[in-house]
mmCIF file with all atom_site columns, C-alpha atoms in Angstrom:
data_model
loop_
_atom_site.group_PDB
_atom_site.id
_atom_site.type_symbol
_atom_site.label_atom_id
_atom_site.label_alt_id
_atom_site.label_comp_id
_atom_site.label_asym_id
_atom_site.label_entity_id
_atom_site.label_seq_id
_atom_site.pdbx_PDB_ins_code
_atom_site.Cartn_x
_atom_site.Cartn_y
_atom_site.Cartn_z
_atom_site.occupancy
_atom_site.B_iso_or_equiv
_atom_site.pdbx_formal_charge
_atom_site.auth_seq_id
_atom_site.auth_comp_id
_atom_site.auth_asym_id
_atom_site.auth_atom_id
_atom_site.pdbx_PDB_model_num
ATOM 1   C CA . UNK A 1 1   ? 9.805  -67.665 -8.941  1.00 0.00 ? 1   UNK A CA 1
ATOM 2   C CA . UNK A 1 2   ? 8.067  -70.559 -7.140  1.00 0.00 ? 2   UNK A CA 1
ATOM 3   C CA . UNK A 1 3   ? 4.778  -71.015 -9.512  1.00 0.00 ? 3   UNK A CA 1
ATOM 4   C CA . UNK A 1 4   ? 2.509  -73.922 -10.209 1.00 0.00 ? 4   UNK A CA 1
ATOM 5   C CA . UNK A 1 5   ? 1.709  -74.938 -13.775 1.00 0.00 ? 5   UNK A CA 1
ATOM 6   C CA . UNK A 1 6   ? -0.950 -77.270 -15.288 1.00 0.00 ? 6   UNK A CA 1
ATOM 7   C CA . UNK A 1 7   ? -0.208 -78.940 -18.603 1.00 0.00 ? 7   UNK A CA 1
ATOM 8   C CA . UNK A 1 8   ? -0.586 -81.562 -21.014 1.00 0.00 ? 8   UNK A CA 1
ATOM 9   C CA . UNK A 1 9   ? 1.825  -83.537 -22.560 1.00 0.00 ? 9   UNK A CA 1
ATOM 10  C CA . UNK A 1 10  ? 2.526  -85.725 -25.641 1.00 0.00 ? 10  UNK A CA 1
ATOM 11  C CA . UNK A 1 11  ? 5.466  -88.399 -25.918 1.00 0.00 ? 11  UNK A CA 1
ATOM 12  C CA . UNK A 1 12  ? 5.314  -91.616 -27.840 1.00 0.00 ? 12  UNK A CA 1
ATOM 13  C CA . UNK A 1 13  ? 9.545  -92.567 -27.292 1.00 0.00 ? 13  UNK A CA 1
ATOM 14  C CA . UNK A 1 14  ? 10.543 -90.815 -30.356 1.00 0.00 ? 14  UNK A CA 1
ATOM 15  C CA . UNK A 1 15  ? 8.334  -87.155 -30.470 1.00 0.00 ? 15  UNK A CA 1
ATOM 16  C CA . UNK A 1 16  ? 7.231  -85.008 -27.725 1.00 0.00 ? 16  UNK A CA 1
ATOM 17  C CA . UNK A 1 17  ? 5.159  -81.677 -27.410 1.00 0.00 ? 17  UNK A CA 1
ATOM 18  C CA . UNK A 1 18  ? 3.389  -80.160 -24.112 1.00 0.00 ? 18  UNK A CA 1
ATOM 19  C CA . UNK A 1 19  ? 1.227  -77.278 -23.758 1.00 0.00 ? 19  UNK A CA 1
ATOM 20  C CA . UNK A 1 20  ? 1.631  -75.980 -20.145 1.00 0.00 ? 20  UNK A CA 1
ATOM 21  C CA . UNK A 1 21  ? 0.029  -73.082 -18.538 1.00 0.00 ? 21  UNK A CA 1
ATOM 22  C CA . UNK A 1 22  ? 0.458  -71.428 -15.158 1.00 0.00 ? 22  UNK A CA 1
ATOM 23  C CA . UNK A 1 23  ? 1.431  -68.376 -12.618 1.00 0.00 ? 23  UNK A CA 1
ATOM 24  C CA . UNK A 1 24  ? 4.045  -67.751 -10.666 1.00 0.00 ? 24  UNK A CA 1
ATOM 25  C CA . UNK A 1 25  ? 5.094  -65.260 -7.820  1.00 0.00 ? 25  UNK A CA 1
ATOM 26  C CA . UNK A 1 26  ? 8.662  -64.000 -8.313  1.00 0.00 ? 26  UNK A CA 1
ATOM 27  C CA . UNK A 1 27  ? 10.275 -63.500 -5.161  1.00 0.00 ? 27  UNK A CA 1
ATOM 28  C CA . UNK A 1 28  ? 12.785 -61.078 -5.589  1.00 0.00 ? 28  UNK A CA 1
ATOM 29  C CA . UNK A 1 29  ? 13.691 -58.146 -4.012  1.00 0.00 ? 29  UNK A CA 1
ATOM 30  C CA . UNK A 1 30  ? 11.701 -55.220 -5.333  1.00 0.00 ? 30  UNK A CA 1
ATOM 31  C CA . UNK A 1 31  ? 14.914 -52.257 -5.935  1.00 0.00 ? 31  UNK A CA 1
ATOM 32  C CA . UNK A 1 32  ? 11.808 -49.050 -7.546  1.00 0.00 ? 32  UNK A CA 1
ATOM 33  C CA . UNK A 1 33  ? 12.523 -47.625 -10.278 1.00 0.00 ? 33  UNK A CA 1
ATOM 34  C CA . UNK A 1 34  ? 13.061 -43.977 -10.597 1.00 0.00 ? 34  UNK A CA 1
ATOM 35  C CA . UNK A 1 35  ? 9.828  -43.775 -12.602 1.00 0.00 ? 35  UNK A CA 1
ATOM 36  C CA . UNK A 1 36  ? 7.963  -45.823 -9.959  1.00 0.00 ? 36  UNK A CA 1
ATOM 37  C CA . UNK A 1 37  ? 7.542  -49.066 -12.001 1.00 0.00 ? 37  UNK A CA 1
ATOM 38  C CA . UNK A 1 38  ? 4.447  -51.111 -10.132 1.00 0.00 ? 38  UNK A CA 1
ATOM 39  C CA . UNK A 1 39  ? 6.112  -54.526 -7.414  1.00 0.00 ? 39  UNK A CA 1
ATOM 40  C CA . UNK A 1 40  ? 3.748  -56.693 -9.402  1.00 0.00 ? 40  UNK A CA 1
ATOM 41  C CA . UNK A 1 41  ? 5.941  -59.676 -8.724  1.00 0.00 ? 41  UNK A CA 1
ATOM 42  C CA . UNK A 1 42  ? 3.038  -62.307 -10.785 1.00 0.00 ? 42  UNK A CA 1
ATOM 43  C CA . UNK A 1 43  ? 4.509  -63.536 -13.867 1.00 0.00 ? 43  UNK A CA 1
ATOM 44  C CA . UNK A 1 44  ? 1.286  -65.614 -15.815 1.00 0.00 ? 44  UNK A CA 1
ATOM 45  C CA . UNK A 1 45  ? 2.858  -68.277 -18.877 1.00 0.00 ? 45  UNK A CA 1
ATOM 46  C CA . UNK A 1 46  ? 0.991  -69.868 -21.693 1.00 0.00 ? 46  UNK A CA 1
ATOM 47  C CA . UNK A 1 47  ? 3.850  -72.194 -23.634 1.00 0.00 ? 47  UNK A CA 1
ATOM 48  C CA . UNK A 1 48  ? 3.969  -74.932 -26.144 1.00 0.00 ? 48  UNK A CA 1
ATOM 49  C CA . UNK A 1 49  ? 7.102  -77.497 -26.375 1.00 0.00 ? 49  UNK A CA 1
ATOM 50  C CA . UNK A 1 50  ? 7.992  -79.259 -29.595 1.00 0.00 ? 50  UNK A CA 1
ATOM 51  C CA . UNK A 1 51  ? 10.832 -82.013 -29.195 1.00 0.00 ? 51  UNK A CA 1
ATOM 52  C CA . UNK A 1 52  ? 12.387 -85.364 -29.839 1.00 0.00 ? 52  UNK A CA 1
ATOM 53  C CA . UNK A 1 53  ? 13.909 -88.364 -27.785 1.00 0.00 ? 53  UNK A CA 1
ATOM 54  C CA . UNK A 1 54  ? 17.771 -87.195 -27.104 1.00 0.00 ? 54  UNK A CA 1
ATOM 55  C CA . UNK A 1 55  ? 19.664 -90.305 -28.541 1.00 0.00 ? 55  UNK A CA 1
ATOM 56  C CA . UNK A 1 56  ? 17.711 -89.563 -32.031 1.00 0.00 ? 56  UNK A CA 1
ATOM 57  C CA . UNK A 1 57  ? 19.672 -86.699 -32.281 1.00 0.00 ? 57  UNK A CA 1
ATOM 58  C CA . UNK A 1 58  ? 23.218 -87.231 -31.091 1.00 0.00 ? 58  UNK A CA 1
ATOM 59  C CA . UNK A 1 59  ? 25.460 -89.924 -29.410 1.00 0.00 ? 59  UNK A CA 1
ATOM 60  C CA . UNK A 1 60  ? 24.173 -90.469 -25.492 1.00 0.00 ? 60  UNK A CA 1
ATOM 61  C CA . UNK A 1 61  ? 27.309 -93.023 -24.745 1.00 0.00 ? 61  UNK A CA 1
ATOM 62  C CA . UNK A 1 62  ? 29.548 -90.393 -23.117 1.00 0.00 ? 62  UNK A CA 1
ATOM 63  C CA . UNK A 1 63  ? 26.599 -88.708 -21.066 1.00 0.00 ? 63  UNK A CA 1
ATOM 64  C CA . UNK A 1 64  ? 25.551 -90.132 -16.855 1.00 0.00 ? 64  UNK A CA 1
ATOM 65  C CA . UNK A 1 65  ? 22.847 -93.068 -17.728 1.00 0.00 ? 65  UNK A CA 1
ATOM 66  C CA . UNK A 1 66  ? 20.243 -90.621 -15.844 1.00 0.00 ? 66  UNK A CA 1
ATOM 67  C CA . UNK A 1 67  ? 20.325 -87.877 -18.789 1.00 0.00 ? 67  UNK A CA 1
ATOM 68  C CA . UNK A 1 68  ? 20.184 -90.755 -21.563 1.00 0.00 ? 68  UNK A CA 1
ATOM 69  C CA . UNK A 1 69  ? 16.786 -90.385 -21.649 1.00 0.00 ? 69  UNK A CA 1
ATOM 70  C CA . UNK A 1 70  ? 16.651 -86.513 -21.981 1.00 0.00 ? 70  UNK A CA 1
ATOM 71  C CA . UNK A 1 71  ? 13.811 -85.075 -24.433 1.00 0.00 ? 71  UNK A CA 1
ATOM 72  C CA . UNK A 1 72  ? 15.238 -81.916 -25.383 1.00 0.00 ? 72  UNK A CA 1
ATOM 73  C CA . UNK A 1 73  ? 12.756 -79.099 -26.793 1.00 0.00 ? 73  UNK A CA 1
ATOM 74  C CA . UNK A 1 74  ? 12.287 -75.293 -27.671 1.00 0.00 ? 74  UNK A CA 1
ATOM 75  C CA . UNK A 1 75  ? 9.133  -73.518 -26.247 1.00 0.00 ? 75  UNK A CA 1
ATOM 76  C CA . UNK A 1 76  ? 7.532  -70.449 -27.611 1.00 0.00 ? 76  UNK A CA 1
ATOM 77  C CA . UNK A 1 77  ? 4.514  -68.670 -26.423 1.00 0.00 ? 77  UNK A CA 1
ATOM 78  C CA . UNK A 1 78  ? 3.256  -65.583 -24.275 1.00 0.00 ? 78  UNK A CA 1
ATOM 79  C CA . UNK A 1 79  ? 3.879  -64.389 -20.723 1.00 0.00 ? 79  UNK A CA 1
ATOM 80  C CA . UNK A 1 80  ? 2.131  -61.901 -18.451 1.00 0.00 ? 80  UNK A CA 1
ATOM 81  C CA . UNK A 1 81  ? 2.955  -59.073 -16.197 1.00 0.00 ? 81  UNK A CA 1
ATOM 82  C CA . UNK A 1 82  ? 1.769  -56.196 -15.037 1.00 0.00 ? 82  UNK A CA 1
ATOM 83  C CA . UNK A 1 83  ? -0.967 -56.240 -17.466 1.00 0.00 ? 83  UNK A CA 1
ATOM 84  C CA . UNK A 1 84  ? 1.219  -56.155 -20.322 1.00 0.00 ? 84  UNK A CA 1
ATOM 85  C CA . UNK A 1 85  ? 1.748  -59.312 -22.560 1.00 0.00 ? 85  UNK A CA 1
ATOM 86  C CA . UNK A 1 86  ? 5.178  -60.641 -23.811 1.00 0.00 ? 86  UNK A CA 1
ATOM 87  C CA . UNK A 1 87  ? 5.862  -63.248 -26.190 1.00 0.00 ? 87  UNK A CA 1
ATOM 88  C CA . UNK A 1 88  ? 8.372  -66.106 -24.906 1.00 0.00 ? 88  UNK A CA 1
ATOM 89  C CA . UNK A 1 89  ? 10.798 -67.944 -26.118 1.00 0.00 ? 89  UNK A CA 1
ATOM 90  C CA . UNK A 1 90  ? 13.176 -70.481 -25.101 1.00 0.00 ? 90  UNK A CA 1
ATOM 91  C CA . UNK A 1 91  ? 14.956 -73.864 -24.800 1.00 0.00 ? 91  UNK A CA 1
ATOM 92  C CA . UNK A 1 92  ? 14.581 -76.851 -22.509 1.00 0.00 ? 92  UNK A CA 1
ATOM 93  C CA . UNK A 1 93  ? 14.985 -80.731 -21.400 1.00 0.00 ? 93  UNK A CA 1
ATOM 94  C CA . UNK A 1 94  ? 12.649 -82.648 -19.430 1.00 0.00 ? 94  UNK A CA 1
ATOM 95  C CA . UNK A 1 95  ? 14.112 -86.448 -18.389 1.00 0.00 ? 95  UNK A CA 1
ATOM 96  C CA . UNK A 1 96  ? 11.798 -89.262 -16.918 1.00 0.00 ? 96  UNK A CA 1
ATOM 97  C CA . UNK A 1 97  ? 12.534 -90.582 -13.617 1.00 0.00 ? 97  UNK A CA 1
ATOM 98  C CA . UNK A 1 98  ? 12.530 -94.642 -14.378 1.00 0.00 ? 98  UNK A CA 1
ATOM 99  C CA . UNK A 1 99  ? 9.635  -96.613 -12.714 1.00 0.00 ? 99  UNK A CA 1
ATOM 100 C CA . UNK A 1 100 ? 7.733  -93.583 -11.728 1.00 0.00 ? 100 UNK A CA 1
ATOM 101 C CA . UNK A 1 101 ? 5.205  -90.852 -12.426 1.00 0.00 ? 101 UNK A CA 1
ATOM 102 C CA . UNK A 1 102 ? 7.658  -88.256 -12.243 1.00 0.00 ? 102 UNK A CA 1
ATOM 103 C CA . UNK A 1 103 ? 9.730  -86.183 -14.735 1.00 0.00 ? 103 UNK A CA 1
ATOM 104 C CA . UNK A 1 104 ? 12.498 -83.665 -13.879 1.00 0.00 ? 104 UNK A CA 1
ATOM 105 C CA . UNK A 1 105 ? 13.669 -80.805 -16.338 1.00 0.00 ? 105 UNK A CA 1
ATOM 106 C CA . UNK A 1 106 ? 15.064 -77.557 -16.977 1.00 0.00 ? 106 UNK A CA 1
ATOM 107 C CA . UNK A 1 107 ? 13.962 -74.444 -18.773 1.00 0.00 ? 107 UNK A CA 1
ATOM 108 C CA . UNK A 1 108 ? 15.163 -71.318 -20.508 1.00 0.00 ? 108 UNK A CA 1
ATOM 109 C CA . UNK A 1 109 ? 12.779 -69.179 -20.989 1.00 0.00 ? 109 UNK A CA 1
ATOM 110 C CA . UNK A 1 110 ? 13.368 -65.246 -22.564 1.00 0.00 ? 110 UNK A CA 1
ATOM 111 C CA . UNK A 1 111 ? 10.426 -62.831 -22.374 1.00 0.00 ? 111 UNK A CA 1
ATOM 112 C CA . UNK A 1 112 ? 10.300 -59.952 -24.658 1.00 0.00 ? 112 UNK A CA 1
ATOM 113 C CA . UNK A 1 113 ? 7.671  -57.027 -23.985 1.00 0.00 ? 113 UNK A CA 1
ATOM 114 C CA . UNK A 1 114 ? 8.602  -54.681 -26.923 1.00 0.00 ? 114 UNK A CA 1
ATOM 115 C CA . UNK A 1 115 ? 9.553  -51.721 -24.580 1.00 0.00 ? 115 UNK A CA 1
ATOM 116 C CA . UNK A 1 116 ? 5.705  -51.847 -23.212 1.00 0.00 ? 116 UNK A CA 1
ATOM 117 C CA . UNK A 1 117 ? 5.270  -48.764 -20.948 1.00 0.00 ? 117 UNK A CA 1
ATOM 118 C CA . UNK A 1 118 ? 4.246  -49.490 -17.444 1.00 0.00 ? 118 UNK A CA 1
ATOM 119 C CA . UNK A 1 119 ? 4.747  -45.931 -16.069 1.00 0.00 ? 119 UNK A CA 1
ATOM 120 C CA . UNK A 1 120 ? 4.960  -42.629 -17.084 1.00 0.00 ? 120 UNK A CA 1
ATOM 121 C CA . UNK A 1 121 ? 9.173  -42.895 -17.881 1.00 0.00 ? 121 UNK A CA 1
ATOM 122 C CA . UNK A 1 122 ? 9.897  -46.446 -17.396 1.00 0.00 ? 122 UNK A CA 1
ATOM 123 C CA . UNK A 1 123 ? 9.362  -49.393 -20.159 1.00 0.00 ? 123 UNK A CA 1
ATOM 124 C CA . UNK A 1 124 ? 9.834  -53.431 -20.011 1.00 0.00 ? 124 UNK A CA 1
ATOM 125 C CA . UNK A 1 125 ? 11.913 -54.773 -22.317 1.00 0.00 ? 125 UNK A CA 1
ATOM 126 C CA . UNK A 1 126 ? 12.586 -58.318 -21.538 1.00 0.00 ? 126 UNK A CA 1
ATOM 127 C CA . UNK A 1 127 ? 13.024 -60.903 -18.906 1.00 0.00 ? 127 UNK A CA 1
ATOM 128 C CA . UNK A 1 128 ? 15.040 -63.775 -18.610 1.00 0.00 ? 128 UNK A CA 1
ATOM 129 C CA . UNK A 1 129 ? 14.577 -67.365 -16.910 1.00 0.00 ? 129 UNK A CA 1
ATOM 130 C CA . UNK A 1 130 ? 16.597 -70.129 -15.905 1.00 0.00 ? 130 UNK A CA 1
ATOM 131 C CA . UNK A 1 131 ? 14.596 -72.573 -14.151 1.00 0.00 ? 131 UNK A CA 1
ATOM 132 C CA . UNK A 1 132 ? 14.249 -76.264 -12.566 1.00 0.00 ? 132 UNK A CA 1
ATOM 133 C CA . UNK A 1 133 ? 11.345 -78.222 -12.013 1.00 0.00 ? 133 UNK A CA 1
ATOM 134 C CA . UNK A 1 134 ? 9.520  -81.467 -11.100 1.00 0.00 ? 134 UNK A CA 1
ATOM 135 C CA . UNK A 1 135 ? 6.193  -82.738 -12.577 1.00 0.00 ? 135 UNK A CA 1
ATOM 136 C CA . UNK A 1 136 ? 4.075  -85.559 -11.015 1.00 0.00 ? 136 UNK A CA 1
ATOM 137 C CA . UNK A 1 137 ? 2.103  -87.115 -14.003 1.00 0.00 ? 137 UNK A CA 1
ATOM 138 C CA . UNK A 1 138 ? -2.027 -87.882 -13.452 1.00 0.00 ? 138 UNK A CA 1
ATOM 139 C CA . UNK A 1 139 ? -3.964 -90.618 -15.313 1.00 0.00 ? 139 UNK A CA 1
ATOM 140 C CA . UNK A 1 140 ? -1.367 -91.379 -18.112 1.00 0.00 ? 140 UNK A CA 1
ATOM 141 C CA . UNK A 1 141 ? 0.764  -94.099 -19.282 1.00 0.00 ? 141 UNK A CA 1
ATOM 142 C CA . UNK A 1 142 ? 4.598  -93.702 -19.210 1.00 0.00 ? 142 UNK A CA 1
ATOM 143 C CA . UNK A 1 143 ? 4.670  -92.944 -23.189 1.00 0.00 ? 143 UNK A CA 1
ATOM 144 C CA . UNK A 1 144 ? 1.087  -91.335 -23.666 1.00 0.00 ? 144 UNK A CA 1
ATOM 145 C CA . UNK A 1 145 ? -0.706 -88.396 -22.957 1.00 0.00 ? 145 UNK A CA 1
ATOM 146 C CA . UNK A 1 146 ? -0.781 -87.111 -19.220 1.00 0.00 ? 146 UNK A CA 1
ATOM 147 C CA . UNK A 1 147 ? -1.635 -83.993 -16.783 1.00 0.00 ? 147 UNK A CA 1
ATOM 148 C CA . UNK A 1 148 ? 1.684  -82.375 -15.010 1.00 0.00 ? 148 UNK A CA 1
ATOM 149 C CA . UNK A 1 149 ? 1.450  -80.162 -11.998 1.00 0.00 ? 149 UNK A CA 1
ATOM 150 C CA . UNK A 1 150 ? 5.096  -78.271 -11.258 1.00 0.00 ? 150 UNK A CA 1
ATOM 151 C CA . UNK A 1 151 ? 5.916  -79.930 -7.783  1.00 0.00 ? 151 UNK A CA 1
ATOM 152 C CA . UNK A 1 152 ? 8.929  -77.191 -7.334  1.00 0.00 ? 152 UNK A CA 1
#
């Protein structure tokens, strides 16, 4: 899925919490289903992150000096598709890029639509995410509130 998100984020070197918001088209193949389940391929997310500076938590010594500064968090929220609304769930680390107004990450992200019906015989269930990005922060201080736009 290549998607753009907006969002804002909160991290003063020991806590850290985002709320990010944003649609993305997901490229994959479209196989039908028997019951002739709709190739909406727009997946809408509205998430909040709630984590802490990664050598808080556990022993950074061992790890490459790039991932030192990891800020693990979990994310929970909702996600969109084909008119039917899922609520999401998931893990993730985002790690500042030294001297810069960028941030790298990853994300896990599970969607789960409580067998929603979108056709006569077929139901969603859940989707699941594995996903990298880069943010370019706007108008904020290294350690202080900014605005994030996913680059990629």
């Amino acid at each position: 899925i290549m998607d753009l998100h907006a969002s804002y984020k909160f991290y003063n070197g020991t806590y850290y919490a985002a709320f990010t918001a944003g649609c993305g088209y997901d490229m994959t193949k479209n196989v039908g289903a028997a019951g002739g389940v709709p190739s909406d391929h727009l997946l809408c997310t509205e998430l909040a992150d709630v984590g802490g500076f990664l050598p808080n938590m556990i022993d950074t010594s061992l790890l490459p000096n790039i991932f030192k500064g990891a800020i693990p968090f979990a994310t929970m929220g909702a996600a969109q598709r084909m008119n039917k609304t899922g609520r999401a769930a998931g893990v993730g680390a985002i790690v500042p890029i030294a001297n810069s107004n960028w941030v790298m990450g990853a994300r896990y992200l599970n969607i789960d639509y409580s067998k929603a019906q979108v056709s006569p015989i077929d139901v969603m269930t859940t989707e699941n995410y594995v996903g990298i990005f880069v943010e370019r922060k706007f108008g904020a201080s290294s350690t202080g509130p900014g605005l994030g736009f996913l680059g990629f």
